[in-house]
Amino acid sequence: MAVRALWYRNGTLSLIDQRALPGRTRILRLRRLSEVAEAIRTLTVRGAPSIGVAAAYGMVLARREGRLGPAAAARVLRATRPTAVDLFVGIEAVRSVWAAGGDVEAAASAYRDRLVEECHRIGISGAPLFQNAHRVLTHCNAGALATVEWGTALAPIRVARERGARLFVWVDETRPLLQGSRLTAWELARERIPHAVIADNAAGYYLSTGQVDAVIVGADRIARNGDVANKIGTYEKAVVAHENRVPFYVAAPWSTFDAHRANGRTIPVEERAEAEVLELAGHRMAPAASHARNPAFDVTPARFVTGFVTPSGVVRPRDLARRLDRPSRGRSTGRGPPPAP
Ligand code: MRU
């Protein structure tokens, strides 16, 4: 059964608490800007497109509260997480309408609808890639939870399955917060899509022994030259896939393409709390005196990407800049340059 990560009605943003999965499906109901900002910061709602939509509705709640103006409300939400450009695009989609005196709820809902439609189209664009690629590896969660519905990396898998492809998914557990084993596996299990969770450090073994036909991941930000910021560990998978001649695809809606950023070197990488690395489910796993570092993302150079699965087809990295310049590229969720964090 399909999942919807969040929905809005009458001044309430409801969302699945992604921290509680897979143990409990808990729905949180948010009515204030500060609650939405906190939910984004704590990964209660997560995944680039989902945080963009949550932030868009956070702006709607701020307008209803009436304490802040559009610029100040946008500042609160922009400060939550730095890497996913969708966050900034979602905020801007509503801020600009609010500043012009328009209907903010209609703006947020239109943003969400376009995003969901783009993710469905990613599924249609990418499904043919998986008709003969039976064993697919993915990293983190780029499913419906991360995108409101459909997913990015999981959308072609869903559409290919609907068309009768027999697929098996290798799910990287995705340390330290286990978005793979907790969330991707939860989505696949609900839909009875065959899969196995593997430790992050097992991916090289399966790639090098001919047990993976293709890799597909989502993205938090894609620079104009095709460099990709995504969940920490993505870079390693891309390098090992390249070494073993396994195609490596990145699926994303147009809002994830940062057309004004020349390359990935200047993408801000979020550094999160060291407790996320030192503890597992609240239990300390390292000596009390030890410290940790915890970058949440890495940047994969474009040369390791076989193709971008977009709502308007599969684009090779060398064609990306030209495609981003085309007014007709179908880019509907990210008009204009998003404000840089
Ligand atoms: O820290 P997270 O869980 O928000 O990171 C999410 C990812 O890295 C996803 O792969 C990315 O946002 C793509 S979501 C379609």
Short mmCIF file of C-alpha atoms and ligand atoms in Angstrom, two decimals:
data_model
loop_
_atom_site.label_atom_id
_atom_site.label_comp_id
_atom_site.label_asym_id
_atom_site.label_seq_id
_atom_site.Cartn_x
_atom_site.Cartn_y
_atom_site.Cartn_z
CA MET A 1 0.00 0.00 0.00
CA ALA A 2 1.36 3.43 -0.96
CA VAL A 3 2.69 5.73 1.76
CA ARG A 4 2.08 9.45 2.14
CA ALA A 5 4.69 11.12 4.34
CA LEU A 6 2.73 14.27 5.20
CA TRP A 7 -0.52 16.12 4.52
CA TYR A 8 -2.07 19.47 5.44
CA ARG A 9 -5.63 20.37 6.44
CA ASN A 10 -7.19 23.37 8.20
CA GLY A 11 -4.11 24.76 9.88
CA THR A 12 -2.58 21.40 10.78
CA LEU A 13 0.40 19.73 9.15
CA SER A 14 0.25 15.99 9.84
CA LEU A 15 3.29 13.85 9.26
CA ILE A 16 4.63 10.38 9.89
CA ASP A 17 7.24 10.55 12.65
CA GLN A 18 10.14 8.97 10.77
CA ARG A 19 12.15 8.56 14.00
CA ALA A 20 9.62 6.02 15.28
CA LEU A 21 9.68 3.74 12.22
CA PRO A 22 9.68 0.82 11.71
CA GLY A 23 8.48 0.04 15.25
CA ARG A 24 5.55 2.45 15.34
CA THR A 25 3.60 4.43 12.76
CA ARG A 26 3.08 7.57 14.80
CA ILE A 27 1.38 10.62 13.28
CA LEU A 28 2.39 14.03 14.61
CA ARG A 29 0.14 17.07 14.17
CA LEU A 30 1.96 20.40 13.90
CA ARG A 31 0.30 23.81 14.14
CA ARG A 32 3.23 26.18 14.62
CA LEU A 33 6.26 27.30 12.62
CA SER A 34 8.59 26.36 15.48
CA GLU A 35 7.21 22.80 15.53
CA VAL A 36 7.85 22.39 11.81
CA ALA A 37 11.40 23.77 12.14
CA GLU A 38 12.07 21.35 15.00
CA ALA A 39 10.64 18.40 13.02
CA ILE A 40 12.99 19.18 10.12
CA ARG A 41 16.03 19.64 12.40
CA THR A 42 15.43 16.35 14.23
CA LEU A 43 14.72 14.30 11.05
CA THR A 44 11.18 13.66 12.24
CA VAL A 45 10.47 14.57 8.64
CA ARG A 46 13.42 14.04 6.31
CA GLY A 47 14.51 13.52 2.73
CA ALA A 48 15.12 16.55 0.52
CA PRO A 49 11.74 16.84 -1.25
CA SER A 50 9.73 16.09 1.93
CA ILE A 51 11.52 18.77 3.93
CA GLY A 52 10.86 21.22 1.09
CA VAL A 53 7.13 20.52 1.27
CA ALA A 54 7.10 20.54 5.09
CA ALA A 55 8.85 23.92 5.04
CA ALA A 56 6.36 25.27 2.49
CA TYR A 57 3.54 24.39 4.91
CA GLY A 58 5.64 25.73 7.80
CA MET A 59 5.40 29.09 6.03
CA VAL A 60 1.61 28.67 5.84
CA LEU A 61 1.45 28.00 9.60
CA ALA A 62 3.66 31.05 10.26
CA ARG A 63 1.24 33.21 8.25
CA ARG A 64 -1.67 31.92 10.34
CA GLU A 65 0.18 32.52 13.62
CA GLY A 66 0.76 36.12 12.55
CA ARG A 67 3.80 36.73 14.74
CA LEU A 68 6.43 36.95 11.98
CA GLY A 69 6.53 38.34 8.48
CA PRO A 70 7.55 36.29 5.43
CA ALA A 71 11.26 37.14 5.59
CA ALA A 72 11.62 36.29 9.29
CA ALA A 73 9.60 33.06 8.98
CA ALA A 74 11.76 32.02 6.02
CA ARG A 75 14.90 32.67 8.08
CA VAL A 76 13.71 30.31 10.83
CA LEU A 77 13.14 27.48 8.36
CA ARG A 78 16.30 28.09 6.33
CA ALA A 79 18.38 27.67 9.49
CA THR A 80 17.20 24.09 10.04
CA ARG A 81 19.37 22.10 7.57
CA PRO A 82 21.91 23.40 5.05
CA THR A 83 22.43 20.75 2.37
CA ALA A 84 19.12 19.92 0.67
CA VAL A 85 18.36 22.67 -1.83
CA ASP A 86 14.70 21.57 -1.95
CA LEU A 87 14.27 23.08 1.51
CA PHE A 88 15.16 26.53 0.18
CA VAL A 89 13.08 26.09 -2.98
CA GLY A 90 10.02 25.05 -0.93
CA ILE A 91 10.36 28.03 1.44
CA GLU A 92 10.82 30.43 -1.47
CA ALA A 93 7.75 29.07 -3.33
CA VAL A 94 5.58 30.32 -0.43
CA ARG A 95 7.61 33.31 0.79
CA SER A 96 7.34 35.05 -2.59
CA VAL A 97 3.55 34.56 -2.70
CA TRP A 98 3.14 35.70 0.92
CA ALA A 99 5.26 38.83 0.30
CA ALA A 100 3.05 39.65 -2.70
CA GLY A 101 -0.14 39.23 -0.65
CA GLY A 102 -1.20 36.00 -2.37
CA ASP A 103 -2.79 32.74 -1.20
CA VAL A 104 -0.03 30.94 0.71
CA GLU A 105 -1.93 27.71 1.23
CA ALA A 106 -2.63 27.42 -2.48
CA ALA A 107 1.08 28.07 -3.17
CA ALA A 108 2.22 25.34 -0.76
CA SER A 109 -0.31 22.85 -2.11
CA ALA A 110 0.64 23.61 -5.71
CA TYR A 111 4.31 23.07 -4.79
CA ARG A 112 3.45 19.70 -3.21
CA ASP A 113 1.30 18.60 -6.15
CA ARG A 114 3.98 19.44 -8.71
CA LEU A 115 6.57 17.57 -6.70
CA VAL A 116 4.44 14.45 -6.38
CA GLU A 117 3.73 14.55 -10.11
CA GLU A 118 7.45 14.95 -10.89
CA CYS A 119 8.30 11.95 -8.71
CA HIS A 120 5.72 9.85 -10.57
CA ARG A 121 7.30 10.97 -13.84
CA ILE A 122 10.75 10.00 -12.49
CA GLY A 123 9.28 6.53 -12.04
CA ILE A 124 8.08 6.44 -15.64
CA SER A 125 11.42 7.81 -16.97
CA GLY A 126 13.49 5.36 -14.97
CA ALA A 127 11.44 2.15 -15.12
CA PRO A 128 12.91 0.97 -18.48
CA LEU A 129 16.39 1.01 -16.89
CA PHE A 130 15.27 -1.72 -14.55
CA GLN A 131 13.47 -4.08 -16.90
CA ASN A 132 16.65 -6.16 -17.16
CA ALA A 133 18.54 -4.98 -14.08
CA HIS A 134 17.18 -7.43 -11.60
CA ARG A 135 19.37 -6.68 -8.60
CA VAL A 136 19.40 -3.02 -7.62
CA LEU A 137 21.32 -1.41 -4.76
CA THR A 138 20.13 1.76 -3.02
CA HIS A 139 21.48 3.92 -0.21
CA CYS A 140 19.59 5.87 2.47
CA ASN A 141 15.84 6.36 1.93
CA ALA A 142 14.76 7.98 -1.30
CA GLY A 143 11.26 6.58 -1.16
CA ALA A 144 7.81 8.01 -0.46
CA LEU A 145 8.82 9.03 3.07
CA ALA A 146 11.50 11.27 1.60
CA THR A 147 9.34 12.78 -1.15
CA VAL A 148 5.71 12.83 0.16
CA GLU A 149 4.74 10.07 -2.34
CA TRP A 150 6.41 7.76 -4.90
CA GLY A 151 10.05 8.49 -4.07
CA THR A 152 12.93 9.34 -6.35
CA ALA A 153 15.23 6.30 -6.34
CA LEU A 154 12.31 4.02 -5.42
CA ALA A 155 9.88 5.45 -8.01
CA PRO A 156 11.41 3.63 -11.04
CA ILE A 157 11.53 0.44 -8.97
CA ARG A 158 7.82 0.84 -8.14
CA VAL A 159 6.83 1.54 -11.76
CA ALA A 160 9.03 -1.27 -13.13
CA ARG A 161 7.38 -3.67 -10.67
CA GLU A 162 3.91 -2.51 -11.76
CA ARG A 163 5.00 -3.38 -15.32
CA GLY A 164 6.00 -6.87 -14.29
CA ALA A 165 9.78 -6.56 -13.77
CA ARG A 166 11.16 -9.03 -11.24
CA LEU A 167 13.39 -6.95 -9.03
CA PHE A 168 15.44 -7.51 -5.93
CA VAL A 169 16.71 -4.55 -3.89
CA TRP A 170 19.91 -4.46 -1.84
CA VAL A 171 19.25 -1.95 0.95
CA ASP A 172 22.31 -0.30 2.55
CA GLU A 173 21.53 0.07 6.23
CA THR A 174 22.91 3.67 6.09
CA ARG A 175 24.76 4.43 9.28
CA PRO A 176 24.51 6.31 11.53
CA LEU A 177 20.72 6.88 11.49
CA LEU A 178 19.75 3.74 9.55
CA GLN A 179 17.46 5.35 6.99
CA GLY A 180 18.00 2.25 4.81
CA SER A 181 17.19 -0.50 7.30
CA ARG A 182 14.50 1.47 9.15
CA LEU A 183 12.75 3.34 6.32
CA THR A 184 13.58 1.93 2.87
CA ALA A 185 13.14 -1.63 4.11
CA TRP A 186 9.84 -0.59 5.76
CA GLU A 187 8.53 0.80 2.46
CA LEU A 188 9.66 -2.24 0.45
CA ALA A 189 8.27 -4.70 3.00
CA ARG A 190 4.85 -2.99 2.92
CA GLU A 191 4.75 -3.48 -0.85
CA ARG A 192 6.22 -6.98 -0.74
CA ILE A 193 9.17 -5.98 -2.92
CA PRO A 194 11.93 -8.57 -2.38
CA HIS A 195 14.94 -7.04 -0.64
CA ALA A 196 17.77 -7.64 1.81
CA VAL A 197 19.32 -5.15 4.21
CA ILE A 198 23.11 -5.15 4.13
CA ALA A 199 25.68 -3.46 6.36
CA ASP A 200 27.05 -0.36 4.64
CA ASN A 201 30.48 -1.91 4.42
CA ALA A 202 29.09 -4.97 2.57
CA ALA A 203 28.12 -3.04 -0.57
CA GLY A 204 31.63 -3.36 -2.06
CA TYR A 205 31.50 -7.11 -1.65
CA TYR A 206 28.23 -7.45 -3.56
CA LEU A 207 29.29 -4.96 -6.25
CA SER A 208 32.62 -6.69 -6.83
CA THR A 209 31.17 -10.20 -6.99
CA GLY A 210 28.68 -9.46 -9.77
CA GLN A 211 25.61 -9.47 -7.55
CA VAL A 212 24.43 -5.92 -8.32
CA ASP A 213 23.14 -4.93 -11.80
CA ALA A 214 22.57 -1.22 -11.06
CA VAL A 215 22.77 1.35 -8.24
CA ILE A 216 20.18 4.09 -7.83
CA VAL A 217 20.14 6.81 -5.17
CA GLY A 218 18.39 10.12 -4.54
CA ALA A 219 20.12 13.47 -4.00
CA ASP A 220 20.04 16.48 -1.71
CA ARG A 221 21.63 18.87 -4.18
CA ILE A 222 23.01 18.46 -7.70
CA ALA A 223 25.39 21.10 -9.03
CA ARG A 224 25.34 22.37 -12.60
CA ASN A 225 28.28 20.13 -13.58
CA GLY A 226 26.52 17.03 -12.19
CA ASP A 227 28.33 16.69 -8.85
CA VAL A 228 25.88 15.14 -6.36
CA ALA A 229 25.48 15.76 -2.62
CA ASN A 230 23.68 12.84 -1.01
CA LYS A 231 23.70 10.82 2.21
CA ILE A 232 27.15 10.08 3.61
CA GLY A 233 28.48 6.89 2.02
CA THR A 234 27.05 7.59 -1.45
CA TYR A 235 30.47 8.58 -2.79
CA GLU A 236 31.99 5.23 -1.83
CA LYS A 237 29.18 3.33 -3.53
CA ALA A 238 29.65 5.37 -6.72
CA VAL A 239 33.40 4.74 -6.82
CA VAL A 240 33.00 1.01 -6.26
CA ALA A 241 30.19 0.82 -8.84
CA HIS A 242 32.46 2.59 -11.37
CA GLU A 243 35.37 0.25 -10.60
CA ASN A 244 33.09 -2.72 -11.29
CA ARG A 245 31.32 -1.23 -14.35
CA VAL A 246 27.94 -1.20 -12.62
CA PRO A 247 25.71 1.73 -13.75
CA PHE A 248 25.16 4.36 -11.06
CA TYR A 249 21.96 6.44 -11.40
CA VAL A 250 20.82 9.49 -9.44
CA ALA A 251 17.07 10.18 -9.43
CA ALA A 252 15.78 13.67 -8.58
CA PRO A 253 13.01 16.18 -9.28
CA TRP A 254 14.05 19.49 -10.86
CA SER A 255 13.92 21.23 -7.47
CA THR A 256 17.04 19.27 -6.43
CA PHE A 257 19.16 20.69 -9.28
CA ASP A 258 21.01 23.80 -8.10
CA ALA A 259 21.51 25.31 -11.56
CA HIS A 260 23.48 28.27 -10.22
CA ARG A 261 26.12 26.27 -8.37
CA ALA A 262 28.97 25.48 -10.74
CA ASN A 263 30.18 22.33 -8.98
CA GLY A 264 29.89 20.36 -5.78
CA ARG A 265 32.90 21.85 -4.01
CA THR A 266 30.90 24.66 -2.41
CA ILE A 267 27.83 22.64 -1.40
CA PRO A 268 27.39 23.09 2.37
CA VAL A 269 27.68 19.73 4.13
CA GLU A 270 25.71 19.39 7.35
CA GLU A 271 27.67 18.16 10.36
CA ARG A 272 25.35 16.57 12.92
CA ALA A 273 25.71 15.71 16.60
CA GLU A 274 28.42 13.23 17.54
CA ALA A 275 25.95 11.27 19.66
CA GLU A 276 24.38 9.95 16.43
CA VAL A 277 27.65 8.08 15.79
CA LEU A 278 28.63 7.24 19.36
CA GLU A 279 25.23 5.82 20.33
CA LEU A 280 22.92 3.23 18.84
CA ALA A 281 19.26 3.43 19.89
CA GLY A 282 20.30 5.45 22.94
CA HIS A 283 23.08 3.04 24.01
CA ARG A 284 26.65 4.29 24.10
CA MET A 285 28.79 2.18 21.73
CA ALA A 286 32.16 3.90 22.22
CA PRO A 287 34.29 4.68 25.27
CA ALA A 288 33.08 7.66 27.31
CA ALA A 289 36.27 9.57 26.47
CA SER A 290 35.89 9.14 22.67
CA HIS A 291 34.64 11.83 20.31
CA ALA A 292 33.15 11.42 16.85
CA ARG A 293 32.70 13.36 13.61
CA ASN A 294 29.41 13.12 11.80
CA PRO A 295 29.11 14.63 8.31
CA ALA A 296 25.59 13.83 7.09
CA PHE A 297 26.39 14.06 3.36
CA ASP A 298 29.20 13.63 0.86
CA VAL A 299 29.69 14.84 -2.69
CA THR A 300 30.03 12.37 -5.57
CA PRO A 301 31.86 13.79 -8.60
CA ALA A 302 29.81 13.78 -11.81
CA ARG A 303 32.24 11.41 -13.53
CA PHE A 304 30.90 8.53 -11.45
CA VAL A 305 27.26 9.17 -12.45
CA THR A 306 25.91 7.16 -15.39
CA GLY A 307 22.72 9.21 -15.66
CA PHE A 308 20.26 11.46 -13.85
CA VAL A 309 16.74 10.06 -13.80
CA THR A 310 14.62 13.21 -14.08
CA PRO A 311 10.89 13.81 -14.62
CA SER A 312 11.68 14.45 -18.29
CA GLY A 313 13.94 11.49 -18.99
CA VAL A 314 17.43 10.21 -18.28
CA VAL A 315 20.08 12.92 -18.66
CA ARG A 316 23.81 12.21 -18.95
CA PRO A 317 26.08 14.38 -16.77
CA ARG A 318 27.69 15.98 -19.83
CA ASP A 319 24.26 17.11 -21.10
CA LEU A 320 23.04 18.42 -17.75
CA ALA A 321 24.06 22.10 -17.98
CA ARG A 322 22.45 22.43 -21.42
CA ARG A 323 19.29 20.77 -20.10
CA LEU A 324 19.13 23.07 -17.08
CA ASP A 325 19.28 26.10 -19.38
CA ARG A 326 16.32 24.93 -21.44
CA PRO A 327 13.14 26.77 -20.39
CA SER A 328 11.13 23.72 -21.51
CA ARG A 329 12.95 21.22 -19.33
CA GLY A 330 9.82 20.66 -17.31
CA ARG A 331 11.28 22.23 -14.22
CA SER A 332 8.18 23.10 -12.29
CA THR A 333 9.11 22.92 -8.64
CA GLY A 334 12.13 25.16 -8.60
CA ARG A 335 11.65 28.37 -10.54
CA GLY A 336 14.44 30.89 -10.33
CA PRO A 337 17.61 30.71 -8.29
CA PRO A 338 16.96 29.44 -4.80
CA PRO A 339 18.48 31.69 -2.16
CA ALA A 340 21.81 30.24 -1.13
CA PRO A 341 21.97 29.05 2.46
O1 MRU B 1 19.51 13.18 6.34
P1 MRU B 1 18.37 12.72 5.46
O2 MRU B 1 17.77 11.43 5.89
O3 MRU B 1 17.35 13.81 5.23
O4 MRU B 1 19.08 12.46 4.06
C1 MRU B 1 18.29 12.08 2.98
C2 MRU B 1 19.07 11.67 1.79
O5 MRU B 1 20.28 11.75 1.75
C3 MRU B 1 18.28 11.20 0.62
O6 MRU B 1 19.02 10.29 -0.13
C4 MRU B 1 17.97 12.42 -0.26
O7 MRU B 1 17.35 13.43 0.48
C5 MRU B 1 17.16 12.07 -1.42
S1 MRU B 1 15.47 11.95 -0.95
C6 MRU B 1 14.57 11.60 -2.28
#
